[in-house]
Amino acid sequence: MNSAVHKLNIVLLGAPGSGKGTQADRLCEKLGLTHVATGDLFRENLRNETELGKLAKSYMDKGILVPDEVTIAMVKDRLMRPDIEGGVVFDGFPRNQTQAEALSAMLAEMGQQVNAVVYIRVADDEIVERLSGRLICRRCQASYHKKFNPPKVEGVCDVCGGELYQRADDNPETVRTRLETYKEQTAPLVEYYQKAGLLVEVAGEGTLDEVTERLLAAVDGKVAG
Ligand code: ADP
Ligand code: ZN
């Protein structure tokens, strides 16, 4: 049980396009944690044409949540892999209260807990602009922006040389639905985690480095304090 004390499990909350994925990668690198992103796991299943992928696609294309049982089972499965030993940054999960309760239960079973929840706050109009210019690496899922964070070579990932593409759900109509889904189902988690004493809020505007610094300070303050 004692070794569990040193593990760090962080949840990143924020609207689609708030920078969760990019910042999760950076936090993982700095803190030696593993990035678990449910959106990436669904897209991986989609690429591999698994049953789960086919099921998830119909929801993702509409911008609505994949059913909780399916999502929770997938996360449970992911947490069985040995690479999560040192702790996890959760990105895109939990997305509603049922998932939040399931996450607490899963971690408790492993003698662990959520140690900090960082809410990355970004204004609505900025979100829409960010999502409409977003590019993702097919190979390593690194995220870029046509204007704000372009790759060094057009269409090519700086990190791994993979091909960049625009996500099918980053079109204006689906973006609108995703934002509604977020406001209705996920945003209430801010208050939920605030009540649990786990929440810290950081401003998501500014350069990637500035936001990373804020996140590190927030996690530090929460875990130490
Ligand atoms: P974003 O945060 O930019 O909207 P994600 O990659 O996290 O993108 O998610 C894309 C889609 O995958 C969501 O719109 C939803 O359909 C599905 N999804 C991801 N995570 C979850 C989750 N925890 N519960 C249900 N559906 C999810
Ligand atoms: Zn890449």
mmCIF file of C-alpha atoms and ligand atoms in Angstrom:
data_model
loop_
_atom_site.group_PDB
_atom_site.id
_atom_site.type_symbol
_atom_site.label_atom_id
_atom_site.label_comp_id
_atom_site.label_asym_id
_atom_site.label_seq_id
_atom_site.Cartn_x
_atom_site.Cartn_y
_atom_site.Cartn_z
ATOM 1 C CA MET A 1 0.000 0.000 0.000
ATOM 2 C CA ASN A 2 2.822 2.341 0.839
ATOM 3 C CA SER A 3 4.154 2.534 -2.685
ATOM 4 C CA ALA A 4 0.783 3.922 -3.732
ATOM 5 C CA VAL A 5 1.591 7.109 -1.850
ATOM 6 C CA HIS A 6 4.074 8.160 -4.507
ATOM 7 C CA LYS A 7 1.766 7.619 -7.413
ATOM 8 C CA LEU A 8 0.186 10.616 -8.952
ATOM 9 C CA ASN A 9 -3.106 10.514 -10.816
ATOM 10 C CA ILE A 10 -4.133 13.737 -12.439
ATOM 11 C CA VAL A 11 -7.364 14.509 -14.288
ATOM 12 C CA LEU A 12 -7.392 17.272 -16.892
ATOM 13 C CA LEU A 13 -10.763 18.948 -17.324
ATOM 14 C CA GLY A 14 -11.600 21.438 -20.033
ATOM 15 C CA ALA A 15 -13.661 21.994 -23.147
ATOM 16 C CA PRO A 16 -12.713 20.284 -26.407
ATOM 17 C CA GLY A 17 -9.827 22.319 -27.772
ATOM 18 C CA SER A 18 -8.763 23.630 -24.380
ATOM 19 C CA GLY A 19 -5.377 22.021 -24.912
ATOM 20 C CA LYS A 20 -5.822 18.958 -22.713
ATOM 21 C CA GLY A 21 -4.080 16.571 -25.094
ATOM 22 C CA THR A 22 -1.027 18.735 -25.762
ATOM 23 C CA GLN A 23 -0.630 19.664 -22.127
ATOM 24 C CA ALA A 24 -1.173 16.081 -20.963
ATOM 25 C CA ASP A 25 1.800 15.001 -23.089
ATOM 26 C CA ARG A 26 3.940 17.736 -21.580
ATOM 27 C CA LEU A 27 2.890 16.935 -18.000
ATOM 28 C CA CYS A 28 3.620 13.270 -18.565
ATOM 29 C CA GLU A 29 7.080 14.066 -19.830
ATOM 30 C CA LYS A 30 7.889 16.351 -16.896
ATOM 31 C CA LEU A 31 6.374 14.178 -14.183
ATOM 32 C CA GLY A 32 7.024 10.690 -15.565
ATOM 33 C CA LEU A 33 3.345 9.845 -15.888
ATOM 34 C CA THR A 34 1.384 7.973 -18.555
ATOM 35 C CA HIS A 35 -1.121 9.741 -20.793
ATOM 36 C CA VAL A 36 -4.514 8.031 -20.981
ATOM 37 C CA ALA A 37 -6.809 9.765 -23.461
ATOM 38 C CA THR A 38 -10.158 8.110 -24.128
ATOM 39 C CA GLY A 39 -10.531 9.986 -27.434
ATOM 40 C CA ASP A 40 -7.175 8.554 -28.598
ATOM 41 C CA LEU A 41 -8.167 5.062 -27.456
ATOM 42 C CA PHE A 42 -11.407 5.298 -29.438
ATOM 43 C CA ARG A 43 -9.572 6.574 -32.528
ATOM 44 C CA GLU A 44 -7.048 3.739 -32.207
ATOM 45 C CA ASN A 45 -9.938 1.260 -32.198
ATOM 46 C CA LEU A 46 -11.438 3.046 -35.174
ATOM 47 C CA ARG A 47 -8.197 2.695 -37.142
ATOM 48 C CA ASN A 48 -7.937 -0.971 -36.251
ATOM 49 C CA GLU A 49 -11.583 -1.453 -37.217
ATOM 50 C CA THR A 50 -12.464 -3.214 -33.977
ATOM 51 C CA GLU A 51 -16.067 -3.710 -32.850
ATOM 52 C CA LEU A 52 -15.490 -1.056 -30.206
ATOM 53 C CA GLY A 53 -14.197 1.312 -32.857
ATOM 54 C CA LYS A 54 -17.244 0.791 -35.075
ATOM 55 C CA LEU A 55 -19.568 1.416 -32.165
ATOM 56 C CA ALA A 56 -17.680 4.511 -30.963
ATOM 57 C CA LYS A 57 -17.586 6.053 -34.441
ATOM 58 C CA SER A 58 -21.332 6.614 -34.626
ATOM 59 C CA TYR A 59 -21.211 8.689 -31.444
ATOM 60 C CA MET A 60 -17.964 10.509 -32.175
ATOM 61 C CA ASP A 61 -19.137 11.593 -35.614
ATOM 62 C CA LYS A 62 -22.149 13.214 -33.974
ATOM 63 C CA GLY A 63 -20.125 14.821 -31.187
ATOM 64 C CA ILE A 64 -21.962 13.013 -28.401
ATOM 65 C CA LEU A 65 -20.636 10.755 -25.651
ATOM 66 C CA VAL A 66 -19.990 7.074 -26.228
ATOM 67 C CA PRO A 67 -22.128 5.132 -23.682
ATOM 68 C CA ASP A 68 -20.639 5.002 -20.184
ATOM 69 C CA GLU A 69 -20.459 1.185 -19.892
ATOM 70 C CA VAL A 70 -18.373 1.014 -23.048
ATOM 71 C CA THR A 71 -16.084 3.888 -22.093
ATOM 72 C CA ILE A 72 -15.590 2.735 -18.519
ATOM 73 C CA ALA A 73 -14.809 -0.838 -19.596
ATOM 74 C CA MET A 74 -12.213 0.496 -22.036
ATOM 75 C CA VAL A 75 -10.518 2.593 -19.344
ATOM 76 C CA LYS A 76 -10.567 -0.311 -16.897
ATOM 77 C CA ASP A 77 -8.839 -2.399 -19.510
ATOM 78 C CA ARG A 78 -6.276 0.309 -20.159
ATOM 79 C CA LEU A 79 -5.443 0.541 -16.445
ATOM 80 C CA MET A 80 -4.522 -3.153 -16.422
ATOM 81 C CA ARG A 81 -1.464 -2.464 -18.547
ATOM 82 C CA PRO A 82 1.835 -2.237 -16.656
ATOM 83 C CA ASP A 83 2.859 1.155 -18.068
ATOM 84 C CA ILE A 84 0.470 2.991 -15.761
ATOM 85 C CA GLU A 85 2.514 1.982 -12.701
ATOM 86 C CA GLY A 86 3.975 5.449 -12.103
ATOM 87 C CA GLY A 87 0.657 7.269 -12.332
ATOM 88 C CA VAL A 88 -1.603 8.673 -15.013
ATOM 89 C CA VAL A 89 -2.737 11.896 -16.615
ATOM 90 C CA PHE A 90 -6.371 11.338 -17.644
ATOM 91 C CA ASP A 91 -7.436 13.365 -20.662
ATOM 92 C CA GLY A 92 -11.054 13.272 -21.810
ATOM 93 C CA PHE A 93 -12.089 11.017 -18.957
ATOM 94 C CA PRO A 94 -14.157 11.356 -16.846
ATOM 95 C CA ARG A 95 -16.714 13.262 -18.911
ATOM 96 C CA ASN A 96 -19.712 12.999 -16.584
ATOM 97 C CA GLN A 97 -20.444 12.114 -12.983
ATOM 98 C CA THR A 98 -21.003 8.397 -13.613
ATOM 99 C CA GLN A 99 -17.540 8.178 -15.161
ATOM 100 C CA ALA A 100 -16.032 10.216 -12.308
ATOM 101 C CA GLU A 101 -17.463 7.813 -9.765
ATOM 102 C CA ALA A 102 -16.265 4.834 -11.795
ATOM 103 C CA LEU A 103 -12.762 6.285 -11.964
ATOM 104 C CA SER A 104 -12.601 6.745 -8.193
ATOM 105 C CA ALA A 105 -13.758 3.167 -7.701
ATOM 106 C CA MET A 106 -11.226 1.752 -10.197
ATOM 107 C CA LEU A 107 -8.361 3.644 -8.605
ATOM 108 C CA ALA A 108 -9.480 2.693 -5.088
ATOM 109 C CA GLU A 109 -9.321 -0.959 -6.113
ATOM 110 C CA MET A 110 -5.688 -0.381 -7.026
ATOM 111 C CA GLY A 111 -4.981 1.399 -3.732
ATOM 112 C CA GLN A 112 -4.842 4.718 -5.534
ATOM 113 C CA GLN A 113 -6.892 7.868 -5.957
ATOM 114 C CA VAL A 114 -7.262 11.017 -8.021
ATOM 115 C CA ASN A 115 -4.709 13.427 -6.541
ATOM 116 C CA ALA A 116 -5.487 16.578 -8.484
ATOM 117 C CA VAL A 117 -7.941 17.805 -11.102
ATOM 118 C CA VAL A 118 -6.768 20.671 -13.246
ATOM 119 C CA TYR A 119 -9.430 22.633 -15.068
ATOM 120 C CA ILE A 120 -8.023 24.416 -18.121
ATOM 121 C CA ARG A 121 -10.273 27.389 -18.775
ATOM 122 C CA VAL A 122 -10.549 28.828 -22.301
ATOM 123 C CA ALA A 123 -13.125 31.286 -23.720
ATOM 124 C CA ASP A 124 -15.738 29.878 -26.132
ATOM 125 C CA ASP A 125 -14.806 31.839 -29.263
ATOM 126 C CA GLU A 126 -11.176 30.855 -28.860
ATOM 127 C CA ILE A 127 -12.232 27.184 -28.632
ATOM 128 C CA VAL A 128 -14.009 27.283 -31.975
ATOM 129 C CA GLU A 129 -11.033 28.937 -33.646
ATOM 130 C CA ARG A 130 -8.619 26.425 -32.168
ATOM 131 C CA LEU A 131 -10.625 23.363 -33.196
ATOM 132 C CA SER A 132 -11.212 24.512 -36.742
ATOM 133 C CA GLY A 133 -7.455 24.805 -37.368
ATOM 134 C CA ARG A 134 -6.374 21.726 -35.491
ATOM 135 C CA LEU A 135 -4.143 19.068 -37.083
ATOM 136 C CA ILE A 136 -3.329 15.682 -35.562
ATOM 137 C CA CYS A 137 -0.489 13.256 -36.260
ATOM 138 C CA ARG A 138 -1.731 9.922 -37.559
ATOM 139 C CA ARG A 139 1.104 8.075 -35.922
ATOM 140 C CA CYS A 140 1.708 9.641 -32.468
ATOM 141 C CA GLN A 141 -1.449 11.789 -32.016
ATOM 142 C CA ALA A 142 0.578 14.948 -31.400
ATOM 143 C CA SER A 143 -1.571 18.009 -31.948
ATOM 144 C CA TYR A 144 -0.818 21.133 -34.017
ATOM 145 C CA HIS A 145 -2.647 24.210 -35.198
ATOM 146 C CA LYS A 146 -2.455 25.670 -38.701
ATOM 147 C CA LYS A 147 -1.964 29.181 -37.289
ATOM 148 C CA PHE A 148 -1.096 29.021 -33.586
ATOM 149 C CA ASN A 149 1.203 26.019 -33.476
ATOM 150 C CA PRO A 150 2.184 25.004 -37.025
ATOM 151 C CA PRO A 151 4.541 22.065 -37.639
ATOM 152 C CA LYS A 152 8.029 22.915 -38.915
ATOM 153 C CA VAL A 153 7.266 21.206 -42.224
ATOM 154 C CA GLU A 154 3.715 21.488 -43.561
ATOM 155 C CA GLY A 155 1.718 18.295 -43.117
ATOM 156 C CA VAL A 156 4.498 16.495 -41.225
ATOM 157 C CA CYS A 157 4.743 15.779 -37.466
ATOM 158 C CA ASP A 158 7.748 17.422 -35.738
ATOM 159 C CA VAL A 159 7.928 14.610 -33.205
ATOM 160 C CA CYS A 160 7.777 11.450 -35.340
ATOM 161 C CA GLY A 161 7.564 12.479 -39.002
ATOM 162 C CA GLY A 162 4.038 11.084 -39.283
ATOM 163 C CA GLU A 163 1.362 12.514 -41.557
ATOM 164 C CA LEU A 164 -0.916 15.230 -40.156
ATOM 165 C CA TYR A 165 -4.666 15.176 -40.730
ATOM 166 C CA GLN A 166 -7.782 17.048 -39.651
ATOM 167 C CA ARG A 167 -10.067 15.060 -37.368
ATOM 168 C CA ALA A 168 -13.473 14.186 -38.852
ATOM 169 C CA ASP A 169 -15.206 15.685 -35.819
ATOM 170 C CA ASP A 170 -13.347 19.009 -36.083
ATOM 171 C CA ASN A 171 -15.947 20.421 -38.515
ATOM 172 C CA PRO A 172 -18.099 23.399 -37.466
ATOM 173 C CA GLU A 173 -21.319 21.450 -36.972
ATOM 174 C CA THR A 174 -19.830 18.653 -34.861
ATOM 175 C CA VAL A 175 -17.749 21.169 -32.925
ATOM 176 C CA ARG A 176 -20.968 22.930 -31.944
ATOM 177 C CA THR A 177 -22.500 19.692 -30.670
ATOM 178 C CA ARG A 178 -19.311 18.756 -28.822
ATOM 179 C CA LEU A 179 -19.364 22.085 -27.032
ATOM 180 C CA GLU A 180 -23.010 21.552 -26.052
ATOM 181 C CA THR A 181 -22.251 18.035 -24.847
ATOM 182 C CA TYR A 182 -19.365 19.441 -22.848
ATOM 183 C CA LYS A 183 -21.466 22.164 -21.223
ATOM 184 C CA GLU A 184 -24.317 19.852 -20.329
ATOM 185 C CA GLN A 185 -22.415 16.815 -19.123
ATOM 186 C CA THR A 186 -18.770 17.544 -18.440
ATOM 187 C CA ALA A 187 -18.669 21.118 -17.126
ATOM 188 C CA PRO A 188 -20.610 20.118 -13.983
ATOM 189 C CA LEU A 189 -17.566 18.055 -12.996
ATOM 190 C CA VAL A 190 -15.782 21.312 -12.192
ATOM 191 C CA GLU A 191 -18.093 21.799 -9.247
ATOM 192 C CA TYR A 192 -18.073 18.103 -8.415
ATOM 193 C CA TYR A 193 -14.294 18.069 -8.022
ATOM 194 C CA GLN A 194 -14.288 21.444 -6.333
ATOM 195 C CA LYS A 195 -16.508 19.992 -3.613
ATOM 196 C CA ALA A 196 -14.094 17.074 -3.322
ATOM 197 C CA GLY A 197 -11.287 19.572 -2.690
ATOM 198 C CA LEU A 198 -9.332 18.375 -5.723
ATOM 199 C CA LEU A 199 -9.831 21.169 -8.227
ATOM 200 C CA VAL A 200 -7.324 23.761 -9.383
ATOM 201 C CA GLU A 201 -8.071 26.125 -12.219
ATOM 202 C CA VAL A 202 -5.561 27.472 -14.730
ATOM 203 C CA ALA A 203 -5.999 29.902 -17.601
ATOM 204 C CA GLY A 204 -5.628 28.090 -20.926
ATOM 205 C CA GLU A 205 -4.682 31.156 -22.946
ATOM 206 C CA GLY A 206 -1.117 32.121 -23.806
ATOM 207 C CA THR A 207 1.751 30.099 -25.241
ATOM 208 C CA LEU A 208 1.964 26.326 -24.770
ATOM 209 C CA ASP A 209 4.957 26.834 -22.452
ATOM 210 C CA GLU A 210 3.103 29.359 -20.322
ATOM 211 C CA VAL A 211 0.172 26.994 -19.870
ATOM 212 C CA THR A 212 2.505 24.098 -19.030
ATOM 213 C CA GLU A 213 4.197 26.216 -16.344
ATOM 214 C CA ARG A 214 0.805 27.065 -14.853
ATOM 215 C CA LEU A 215 -0.213 23.416 -14.883
ATOM 216 C CA LEU A 216 2.982 22.279 -13.179
ATOM 217 C CA ALA A 217 2.597 24.954 -10.507
ATOM 218 C CA ALA A 218 -1.060 24.015 -10.015
ATOM 219 C CA VAL A 219 -0.298 20.302 -9.619
ATOM 220 C CA ASP A 220 2.586 21.100 -7.302
ATOM 221 C CA GLY A 221 0.449 23.313 -5.117
ATOM 222 C CA LYS A 222 -2.339 20.770 -4.968
ATOM 223 C CA VAL A 223 -0.209 17.745 -4.245
ATOM 224 C CA ALA A 224 2.105 19.474 -1.761
ATOM 225 C CA GLY A 225 -0.669 21.480 -0.130
HETATM 226 P P1 ADP B 1 -12.216 16.581 -27.582
HETATM 227 O O1 ADP B 1 -11.912 16.654 -26.115
HETATM 228 O O2 ADP B 1 -11.345 17.471 -28.398
HETATM 229 O O3 ADP B 1 -13.671 16.724 -27.926
HETATM 230 P P2 ADP B 1 -11.630 13.715 -27.609
HETATM 231 O O4 ADP B 1 -10.618 13.142 -28.494
HETATM 232 O O5 ADP B 1 -11.371 13.715 -26.137
HETATM 233 O O6 ADP B 1 -11.858 15.186 -28.150
HETATM 234 O O7 ADP B 1 -13.036 12.995 -27.856
HETATM 235 C C1 ADP B 1 -13.590 12.814 -29.119
HETATM 236 C C2 ADP B 1 -14.901 12.055 -29.015
HETATM 237 O O8 ADP B 1 -14.676 10.757 -28.429
HETATM 238 C C3 ADP B 1 -15.965 12.689 -28.122
HETATM 239 O O9 ADP B 1 -16.710 13.659 -28.805
HETATM 240 C C4 ADP B 1 -16.791 11.479 -27.715
HETATM 241 O O10 ADP B 1 -17.664 11.084 -28.754
HETATM 242 C C5 ADP B 1 -15.752 10.386 -27.567
HETATM 243 N N1 ADP B 1 -15.243 10.310 -26.173
HETATM 244 C C6 ADP B 1 -13.990 10.607 -25.754
HETATM 245 N N2 ADP B 1 -13.870 10.444 -24.420
HETATM 246 C C7 ADP B 1 -15.084 10.030 -23.981
HETATM 247 C C8 ADP B 1 -15.634 9.699 -22.700
HETATM 248 N N3 ADP B 1 -14.892 9.769 -21.577
HETATM 249 N N4 ADP B 1 -16.925 9.296 -22.637
HETATM 250 C C9 ADP B 1 -17.670 9.222 -23.738
HETATM 251 N N5 ADP B 1 -17.240 9.527 -24.970
HETATM 252 C C10 ADP B 1 -15.968 9.936 -25.101
HETATM 253 ZN ZN ZN B 2 3.770 12.248 -34.739
#
